């Protein structure tokens, strides 16, 4: 209609052989239709814009639980060491995330990698060595050195400073029922009393944990999000942050489960997780969490719009 009206003004339309009054009436009719469409378009855009502005302004950005990844923050120590635990605890994380593996003599050692070589220089696995031999090893990282420690000693140190732990089970076995039963038989009361929680990449392990010790909070680690949260008996999901979106978190919340995002390490990424509604972030940078939490009340409209578009995916 706009094009036709413009052509009419420039006298490039063929002129029908009808009376002048009819031409005037037709022109008035086209102009009237254009006016109606224009007014309708302006109102529609205004209403949609006002709704989006109001919607984005009304969103309450969540304040997430914080967990220090492997017990360190900004490379302040050796991962999974008691020295780093005590140092990072001064940054006041809600949890310190750390790793536990079963040793050859059925004890538990605090270590992340399945092979010792990268951090200790010993080409072996924790599962092939006894706890006494493992605790003689030195772990080197971030130009610092610390002894490998047993879970007993790490847990005792955490309880002494009232620091809650997020304990991740590292295992390559498919059947971990005996491991879970052994661990819970020894530590379940301690975990519940001191509000420690557990997680694992092994789906069956977490399912077993909820059967053996239903009072211990347990989470399943989702390596990446493709089709949304799985069906499980876990209490929460831990998801790689670059694949998290608002739909995943809403679906998990609808199922009564919390969502932790790992490992956002800059303020913008943490703010995005907060906007999506994540219940917690596991991070290597506690300072970024504190800054994001402080700045959450001052997020700009453009940032919210960007997070909104990103969260649709």
CSV table of C-alpha atoms in Angstrom, one decimal:
chain,number,residue,atom,x,y,z
A,1,UNK,CA,0.0,0.0,0.0
A,2,UNK,CA,2.9,2.4,0.7
A,3,UNK,CA,4.4,1.7,-2.7
A,4,UNK,CA,1.1,2.1,-4.5
A,5,UNK,CA,0.5,5.4,-2.6
A,6,UNK,CA,4.0,6.7,-3.5
A,7,UNK,CA,3.4,5.7,-7.2
A,8,UNK,CA,0.1,7.5,-7.2
A,9,UNK,CA,1.7,10.7,-5.8
A,10,UNK,CA,4.4,10.6,-8.6
A,11,UNK,CA,1.7,10.0,-11.3
A,12,UNK,CA,3.2,6.7,-12.5
A,13,UNK,CA,0.1,4.6,-12.0
A,14,UNK,CA,-2.2,4.2,-15.1
A,15,UNK,CA,-5.1,6.6,-14.8
A,16,UNK,CA,-8.5,4.8,-15.2
A,17,UNK,CA,-11.0,6.6,-17.3
A,18,UNK,CA,-13.4,7.5,-14.6
A,19,UNK,CA,-14.6,10.7,-13.1
A,20,UNK,CA,-12.4,12.9,-10.9
A,21,UNK,CA,-14.6,12.4,-7.9
A,22,UNK,CA,-14.1,8.7,-8.0
A,23,UNK,CA,-10.3,9.2,-8.2
A,24,UNK,CA,-10.4,11.4,-5.1
A,25,UNK,CA,-12.5,8.9,-3.2
A,26,UNK,CA,-10.2,6.0,-4.1
A,27,UNK,CA,-7.2,8.1,-3.0
A,28,UNK,CA,-8.9,9.0,0.3
A,29,UNK,CA,-9.7,5.3,0.8
A,30,UNK,CA,-6.1,4.2,0.3
A,31,UNK,CA,-4.8,7.0,2.6
A,32,UNK,CA,-7.4,6.0,5.2
A,33,UNK,CA,-6.3,2.4,5.1
A,34,UNK,CA,-2.6,3.4,5.3
A,35,UNK,CA,-3.4,5.5,8.4
A,36,UNK,CA,-5.2,2.6,10.1
A,37,UNK,CA,-2.3,0.2,9.5
A,38,UNK,CA,0.2,2.8,10.6
A,39,UNK,CA,-1.6,3.5,13.9
A,40,UNK,CA,-2.0,-0.2,14.5
A,41,UNK,CA,1.7,-0.8,13.9
A,42,UNK,CA,2.8,2.0,16.2
A,43,UNK,CA,0.5,0.7,18.9
A,44,UNK,CA,1.7,-2.9,18.5
A,45,UNK,CA,5.3,-2.0,18.7
A,46,UNK,CA,4.7,0.3,21.7
A,47,UNK,CA,2.8,-2.4,23.6
A,48,UNK,CA,5.4,-5.1,22.8
A,49,UNK,CA,8.2,-2.8,23.8
A,50,UNK,CA,6.5,-1.8,27.0
A,51,UNK,CA,5.8,-5.4,27.9
A,52,UNK,CA,9.4,-6.5,27.3
A,53,UNK,CA,10.8,-3.5,29.2
A,54,UNK,CA,8.5,-4.2,32.2
A,55,UNK,CA,9.3,-7.9,32.0
A,56,UNK,CA,13.0,-7.5,32.0
A,57,UNK,CA,13.0,-4.9,34.7
A,58,UNK,CA,10.8,-7.1,37.0
A,59,UNK,CA,13.2,-10.1,36.7
A,60,UNK,CA,14.8,-10.9,40.1
A,61,UNK,CA,18.4,-12.0,39.5
A,62,UNK,CA,19.2,-15.0,41.8
A,63,UNK,CA,22.0,-14.9,44.3
A,64,UNK,CA,23.7,-18.3,43.7
A,65,UNK,CA,25.5,-20.6,46.1
A,66,UNK,CA,29.2,-20.4,45.5
A,67,UNK,CA,31.6,-23.4,45.4
A,68,UNK,CA,35.4,-23.1,45.0
A,69,UNK,CA,36.5,-25.5,42.2
A,70,UNK,CA,39.0,-28.1,43.6
A,71,UNK,CA,39.4,-25.9,46.6
A,72,UNK,CA,41.4,-23.1,44.9
A,73,UNK,CA,40.7,-19.6,43.8
A,74,UNK,CA,42.8,-17.6,41.4
A,75,UNK,CA,45.6,-20.1,41.6
A,76,UNK,CA,46.1,-19.5,45.3
A,77,UNK,CA,47.4,-23.0,46.0
A,78,UNK,CA,47.6,-26.7,45.0
A,79,UNK,CA,44.3,-28.2,44.1
A,80,UNK,CA,42.7,-30.5,46.7
A,81,UNK,CA,45.2,-29.6,49.3
A,82,UNK,CA,44.5,-28.7,53.0
A,83,UNK,CA,46.6,-25.6,52.6
A,84,UNK,CA,44.4,-24.3,49.7
A,85,UNK,CA,41.3,-25.4,51.7
A,86,UNK,CA,42.3,-23.1,54.6
A,87,UNK,CA,43.3,-20.3,52.3
A,88,UNK,CA,40.3,-20.3,50.1
A,89,UNK,CA,37.9,-20.6,53.0
A,90,UNK,CA,38.8,-17.1,53.9
A,91,UNK,CA,37.0,-16.0,50.7
A,92,UNK,CA,33.8,-17.4,52.3
A,93,UNK,CA,32.6,-19.8,49.6
A,94,UNK,CA,29.4,-21.7,50.6
A,95,UNK,CA,31.1,-24.9,49.5
A,96,UNK,CA,34.6,-26.0,48.6
A,97,UNK,CA,34.4,-28.5,45.8
A,98,UNK,CA,36.9,-31.3,46.0
A,99,UNK,CA,37.6,-34.8,44.5
A,100,UNK,CA,37.7,-38.2,46.1
A,101,UNK,CA,39.0,-41.6,44.7
A,102,UNK,CA,39.1,-45.1,46.1
A,103,UNK,CA,42.6,-46.5,46.7
A,104,UNK,CA,43.9,-50.0,46.3
A,105,UNK,CA,43.4,-50.8,50.0
A,106,UNK,CA,39.8,-49.5,49.9
A,107,UNK,CA,40.5,-46.1,51.5
A,108,UNK,CA,39.7,-42.7,50.1
A,109,UNK,CA,42.2,-40.2,48.9
A,110,UNK,CA,41.7,-36.5,47.8
A,111,UNK,CA,42.8,-36.3,44.2
A,112,UNK,CA,41.3,-35.3,40.8
A,113,UNK,CA,43.2,-37.0,37.9
A,114,UNK,CA,42.9,-40.7,37.2
A,115,UNK,CA,46.7,-40.7,36.5
A,116,UNK,CA,49.2,-39.3,39.0
A,117,UNK,CA,51.9,-38.3,36.5
A,118,UNK,CA,50.8,-34.7,35.6
A,119,UNK,CA,50.7,-33.5,39.2
A,120,UNK,CA,53.1,-35.8,41.0
A,121,UNK,CA,55.5,-37.2,38.3
A,122,UNK,CA,54.5,-40.8,39.2
A,123,UNK,CA,53.1,-42.8,36.3
A,124,UNK,CA,50.4,-44.7,38.2
A,125,UNK,CA,46.8,-44.4,39.3
A,126,UNK,CA,45.3,-43.9,42.8
A,127,UNK,CA,43.4,-47.1,42.4
A,128,UNK,CA,46.6,-49.1,42.1
A,129,UNK,CA,48.3,-47.7,45.2
A,130,UNK,CA,47.6,-47.9,48.9
A,131,UNK,CA,46.7,-44.8,50.8
A,132,UNK,CA,49.9,-44.7,52.9
A,133,UNK,CA,52.0,-44.6,49.7
A,134,UNK,CA,49.8,-42.0,48.1
A,135,UNK,CA,50.1,-39.6,51.1
A,136,UNK,CA,53.9,-39.8,50.7
A,137,UNK,CA,53.6,-38.1,47.3
A,138,UNK,CA,54.0,-34.4,46.7
A,139,UNK,CA,51.6,-32.5,44.4
A,140,UNK,CA,53.0,-29.6,42.4
A,141,UNK,CA,50.8,-26.9,40.9
A,142,UNK,CA,50.8,-23.1,40.6
A,143,UNK,CA,54.5,-23.0,41.6
A,144,UNK,CA,53.6,-24.5,44.9
A,145,UNK,CA,54.0,-27.9,46.6
A,146,UNK,CA,51.6,-29.7,48.9
A,147,UNK,CA,51.3,-33.3,50.1
A,148,UNK,CA,48.5,-35.5,48.9
A,149,UNK,CA,46.0,-36.1,51.7
A,150,UNK,CA,43.5,-38.7,52.8
A,151,UNK,CA,39.8,-37.8,52.8
A,152,UNK,CA,39.8,-38.4,56.5
A,153,UNK,CA,42.3,-35.6,57.1
A,154,UNK,CA,40.7,-33.3,54.6
A,155,UNK,CA,37.2,-33.8,56.1
A,156,UNK,CA,38.6,-33.2,59.6
A,157,UNK,CA,40.2,-29.9,58.5
A,158,UNK,CA,37.0,-28.7,56.8
A,159,UNK,CA,34.9,-29.5,59.9
A,160,UNK,CA,37.4,-27.7,62.1
A,161,UNK,CA,36.8,-24.4,60.2
A,162,UNK,CA,33.1,-25.1,59.6
A,163,UNK,CA,33.6,-25.2,55.8
A,164,UNK,CA,31.0,-27.2,53.9
A,165,UNK,CA,32.3,-29.5,51.1
A,166,UNK,CA,31.0,-30.5,47.7
A,167,UNK,CA,32.5,-33.9,47.4
A,168,UNK,CA,32.9,-35.3,43.8
A,169,UNK,CA,33.4,-39.0,43.4
A,170,UNK,CA,35.9,-39.8,40.7
A,171,UNK,CA,35.6,-43.4,39.3
A,172,UNK,CA,36.0,-45.3,36.1
A,173,UNK,CA,34.0,-48.3,37.3
A,174,UNK,CA,30.5,-49.0,36.1
A,175,UNK,CA,29.4,-50.8,39.2
A,176,UNK,CA,30.0,-48.6,42.3
A,177,UNK,CA,27.4,-50.0,44.7
A,178,UNK,CA,30.1,-51.4,47.1
A,179,UNK,CA,32.0,-48.1,46.9
A,180,UNK,CA,29.0,-46.1,47.8
A,181,UNK,CA,28.0,-48.5,50.6
A,182,UNK,CA,31.5,-48.4,52.1
A,183,UNK,CA,31.7,-44.6,51.9
A,184,UNK,CA,28.3,-44.0,53.4
A,185,UNK,CA,28.8,-46.5,56.2
A,186,UNK,CA,31.8,-44.6,57.3
A,187,UNK,CA,30.9,-41.0,56.5
A,188,UNK,CA,27.1,-40.6,56.2
A,189,UNK,CA,26.5,-39.2,59.7
A,190,UNK,CA,29.4,-36.8,59.3
A,191,UNK,CA,28.1,-35.5,56.0
A,192,UNK,CA,24.6,-34.9,57.3
A,193,UNK,CA,25.8,-33.3,60.5
A,194,UNK,CA,28.1,-30.9,58.8
A,195,UNK,CA,25.9,-30.3,55.7
A,196,UNK,CA,28.4,-31.7,53.2
A,197,UNK,CA,27.0,-32.8,49.8
A,198,UNK,CA,28.2,-35.1,47.0
A,199,UNK,CA,28.2,-35.3,43.2
A,200,UNK,CA,29.5,-37.5,40.4
A,201,UNK,CA,29.7,-37.8,36.6
A,202,UNK,CA,28.6,-41.5,37.2
A,203,UNK,CA,24.8,-41.5,37.0
A,204,UNK,CA,24.5,-45.0,38.6
A,205,UNK,CA,26.7,-44.0,41.5
A,206,UNK,CA,24.4,-41.1,42.4
A,207,UNK,CA,21.3,-43.3,42.0
A,208,UNK,CA,22.9,-45.8,44.4
A,209,UNK,CA,23.8,-43.0,46.8
A,210,UNK,CA,20.2,-41.8,47.0
A,211,UNK,CA,19.1,-45.4,47.8
A,212,UNK,CA,21.8,-46.1,50.4
A,213,UNK,CA,21.8,-42.7,52.0
A,214,UNK,CA,18.7,-40.7,51.0
A,215,UNK,CA,19.4,-38.0,53.6
A,216,UNK,CA,22.7,-37.0,51.9
A,217,UNK,CA,22.2,-34.4,49.2
A,218,UNK,CA,23.6,-35.7,45.9
A,219,UNK,CA,23.9,-34.3,42.4
A,220,UNK,CA,24.5,-35.7,39.0
A,221,UNK,CA,27.1,-33.9,36.8
A,222,UNK,CA,25.7,-33.3,33.3
A,223,UNK,CA,28.8,-32.8,31.0
A,224,UNK,CA,26.7,-30.7,28.5
A,225,UNK,CA,23.1,-29.9,27.9
A,226,UNK,CA,21.5,-31.0,24.7
A,227,UNK,CA,17.9,-32.1,25.4
A,228,UNK,CA,17.4,-30.8,29.0
A,229,UNK,CA,17.8,-32.5,32.4
A,230,UNK,CA,17.6,-36.3,32.7
A,231,UNK,CA,15.2,-38.1,35.0
A,232,UNK,CA,17.0,-39.1,38.2
A,233,UNK,CA,16.7,-39.3,41.9
A,234,UNK,CA,19.4,-36.7,42.4
A,235,UNK,CA,18.8,-33.5,44.4
A,236,UNK,CA,20.6,-31.2,41.9
A,237,UNK,CA,22.4,-31.1,38.5
A,238,UNK,CA,25.8,-29.7,37.9
A,239,UNK,CA,26.1,-28.6,34.2
A,240,UNK,CA,28.9,-27.2,32.1
A,241,UNK,CA,28.0,-23.5,32.0
A,242,UNK,CA,28.4,-22.8,28.3
A,243,UNK,CA,25.6,-25.2,27.5
A,244,UNK,CA,23.2,-24.0,30.3
A,245,UNK,CA,20.1,-22.0,29.3
A,246,UNK,CA,17.1,-20.8,31.1
A,247,UNK,CA,14.9,-23.6,29.8
A,248,UNK,CA,17.2,-26.3,31.4
A,249,UNK,CA,17.1,-24.5,34.7
A,250,UNK,CA,13.3,-24.0,34.6
A,251,UNK,CA,12.8,-27.7,33.7
A,252,UNK,CA,15.0,-28.8,36.6
A,253,UNK,CA,13.2,-26.4,39.0
A,254,UNK,CA,9.9,-27.8,37.8
A,255,UNK,CA,11.2,-31.2,38.8
A,256,UNK,CA,12.2,-30.0,42.2
A,257,UNK,CA,15.9,-30.0,41.5
A,258,UNK,CA,18.6,-27.3,41.8
A,259,UNK,CA,21.2,-26.4,39.2
A,260,UNK,CA,24.9,-25.7,39.7
A,261,UNK,CA,26.9,-24.3,36.8
A,262,UNK,CA,30.6,-25.1,36.3
A,263,UNK,CA,33.0,-23.4,35.7
A,264,UNK,CA,32.2,-19.7,35.0
A,265,UNK,CA,35.3,-17.7,36.0
A,266,UNK,CA,34.4,-14.1,34.9
A,267,UNK,CA,31.9,-11.7,36.2
A,268,UNK,CA,29.8,-11.6,32.9
A,269,UNK,CA,29.5,-15.4,32.8
A,270,UNK,CA,28.5,-15.6,36.4
A,271,UNK,CA,25.9,-12.8,36.0
A,272,UNK,CA,24.5,-14.7,33.0
A,273,UNK,CA,24.1,-17.8,35.2
A,274,UNK,CA,22.5,-15.7,37.9
A,275,UNK,CA,20.0,-14.2,35.3
A,276,UNK,CA,19.1,-17.7,34.1
A,277,UNK,CA,18.3,-18.7,37.7
A,278,UNK,CA,21.2,-21.0,38.5
A,279,UNK,CA,21.2,-22.0,42.2
A,280,UNK,CA,24.9,-22.2,42.4
A,281,UNK,CA,28.2,-21.6,40.5
A,282,UNK,CA,31.4,-23.7,40.8
A,283,UNK,CA,34.3,-21.4,40.0
A,284,UNK,CA,38.0,-20.9,40.0
A,285,UNK,CA,37.5,-17.2,40.8
A,286,UNK,CA,35.7,-16.4,44.0
A,287,UNK,CA,36.5,-12.6,43.6
A,288,UNK,CA,34.4,-12.7,40.4
A,289,UNK,CA,31.5,-14.3,42.3
A,290,UNK,CA,31.6,-11.6,45.0
A,291,UNK,CA,31.8,-8.8,42.3
A,292,UNK,CA,28.9,-10.3,40.3
A,293,UNK,CA,26.7,-10.6,43.4
A,294,UNK,CA,27.5,-7.0,44.3
A,295,UNK,CA,26.8,-5.7,40.8
A,296,UNK,CA,23.6,-7.8,40.3
A,297,UNK,CA,21.4,-4.8,41.3
A,298,UNK,CA,23.1,-2.6,38.7
A,299,UNK,CA,22.8,-4.8,35.6
A,300,UNK,CA,21.8,-2.6,32.6
A,301,UNK,CA,18.8,-3.2,30.4
A,302,UNK,CA,21.0,-4.1,27.5
A,303,UNK,CA,22.7,-6.7,29.5
A,304,UNK,CA,19.4,-8.2,30.6
A,305,UNK,CA,18.2,-8.2,27.0
A,306,UNK,CA,21.4,-10.0,25.9
A,307,UNK,CA,21.0,-12.6,28.7
A,308,UNK,CA,17.4,-13.0,27.7
A,309,UNK,CA,18.3,-13.8,24.1
A,310,UNK,CA,21.1,-16.1,25.1
A,311,UNK,CA,18.8,-17.9,27.5
A,312,UNK,CA,16.3,-18.8,24.8
A,313,UNK,CA,18.7,-21.3,23.2
